[in-house]
CSV table of C-alpha atoms in Angstrom, one decimal:
chain,number,residue,atom,x,y,z
A,1,MET,CA,-13.5,-1.2,16.5
A,2,ILE,CA,-11.5,-1.0,13.0
A,3,PRO,CA,-13.3,1.6,10.9
A,4,SER,CA,-15.3,0.1,7.7
A,5,GLU,CA,-12.8,2.0,5.1
A,6,ILE,CA,-9.7,0.3,6.8
A,7,GLU,CA,-11.5,-3.3,6.7
A,8,ASN,CA,-12.4,-2.8,3.1
A,9,ARG,CA,-8.8,-1.5,2.2
A,10,ILE,CA,-7.2,-5.1,4.1
A,11,ALA,CA,-9.6,-7.2,2.5
A,12,ARG,CA,-8.7,-5.7,-1.3
A,13,TYR,CA,-5.1,-6.3,-0.2
A,14,PHE,CA,-5.9,-9.8,0.9
A,15,LEU,CA,-8.1,-10.7,-2.1
A,16,HIS,CA,-5.4,-9.1,-4.5
A,17,MET,CA,-2.3,-10.8,-2.8
A,18,TYR,CA,-3.6,-14.2,-1.5
A,19,LEU,CA,-6.5,-15.2,-3.7
A,20,PRO,CA,-5.6,-17.7,-6.3
A,21,ASP,CA,-6.1,-16.2,-9.9
A,22,GLU,CA,-8.5,-18.9,-11.0
A,23,VAL,CA,-10.4,-18.5,-7.9
A,24,MET,CA,-10.7,-14.7,-8.5
A,25,MET,CA,-11.5,-15.2,-12.0
A,26,LYS,CA,-14.6,-17.5,-11.1
A,27,VAL,CA,-15.9,-14.6,-8.9
A,28,GLU,CA,-15.6,-12.1,-11.4
A,29,ASP,CA,-17.3,-14.3,-14.0
A,30,ARG,CA,-20.1,-14.6,-11.7
A,31,LEU,CA,-20.5,-10.7,-10.5
A,32,LEU,CA,-19.5,-9.1,-13.5
A,33,PRO,CA,-22.5,-9.4,-15.8
A,34,SER,CA,-25.0,-8.5,-12.9
A,35,CYS,CA,-22.7,-5.4,-12.4
A,36,ILE,CA,-22.7,-4.2,-16.0
A,37,SER,CA,-26.6,-5.1,-16.7
A,38,ILE,CA,-28.0,-3.3,-13.8
A,39,GLU,CA,-27.9,0.4,-12.7
A,40,ASP,CA,-25.6,0.9,-9.5
A,41,GLU,CA,-28.8,1.9,-7.3
A,42,ALA,CA,-30.2,-1.4,-8.5
A,43,ILE,CA,-27.4,-3.5,-7.6
A,44,ASP,CA,-28.0,-5.9,-4.3
A,45,HIS,CA,-24.6,-5.6,-2.7
A,46,ASP,CA,-25.5,-8.2,-0.1
A,47,GLU,CA,-26.5,-10.7,-2.8
A,48,LEU,CA,-23.3,-9.9,-4.8
A,49,VAL,CA,-21.1,-10.5,-1.8
A,50,ARG,CA,-23.1,-13.6,-1.0
A,51,TRP,CA,-22.4,-15.1,-4.2
A,52,ALA,CA,-18.3,-14.3,-4.0
A,53,ILE,CA,-18.3,-15.9,-0.5
A,54,ASP,CA,-20.1,-19.1,-1.8
A,55,ILE,CA,-17.5,-19.2,-4.3
A,56,ILE,CA,-14.5,-18.6,-2.8
A,57,ASP,CA,-15.4,-21.2,0.2
A,58,LYS,CA,-16.1,-23.8,-2.7
A,59,GLN,CA,-12.9,-23.2,-4.4
A,60,LEU,CA,-10.8,-23.1,-1.0
A,61,GLU,CA,-12.4,-25.6,0.8
A,62,ASN,CA,-9.7,-27.7,3.0
A,63,LYS,CA,-6.9,-24.7,1.7
A,64,ARG,CA,-4.9,-22.8,4.3
A,65,PHE,CA,-3.1,-19.5,4.0
A,66,ARG,CA,0.3,-19.3,5.6
C-alpha cells in the first residue's frame, strides 16, 4: 500500500499539472469561502473533498487525459 503522504503528493502534482485552470478556479471559488470563514478544527474536510470531486466530475465529463 502506498503511504498517504505519497498519494497526497501525487494528487497535488496531478491537480496542478493536468487539471484545466478553469476547473481549478471553480473548485477554489467553491471551497475558499468555507475555508476562510470557518476555524481549522471546524472544517469538514470530507465535505470539501466531496464538493471538489463533484465539480471536477461535472467539468471533466467525457474528457480523457493522455
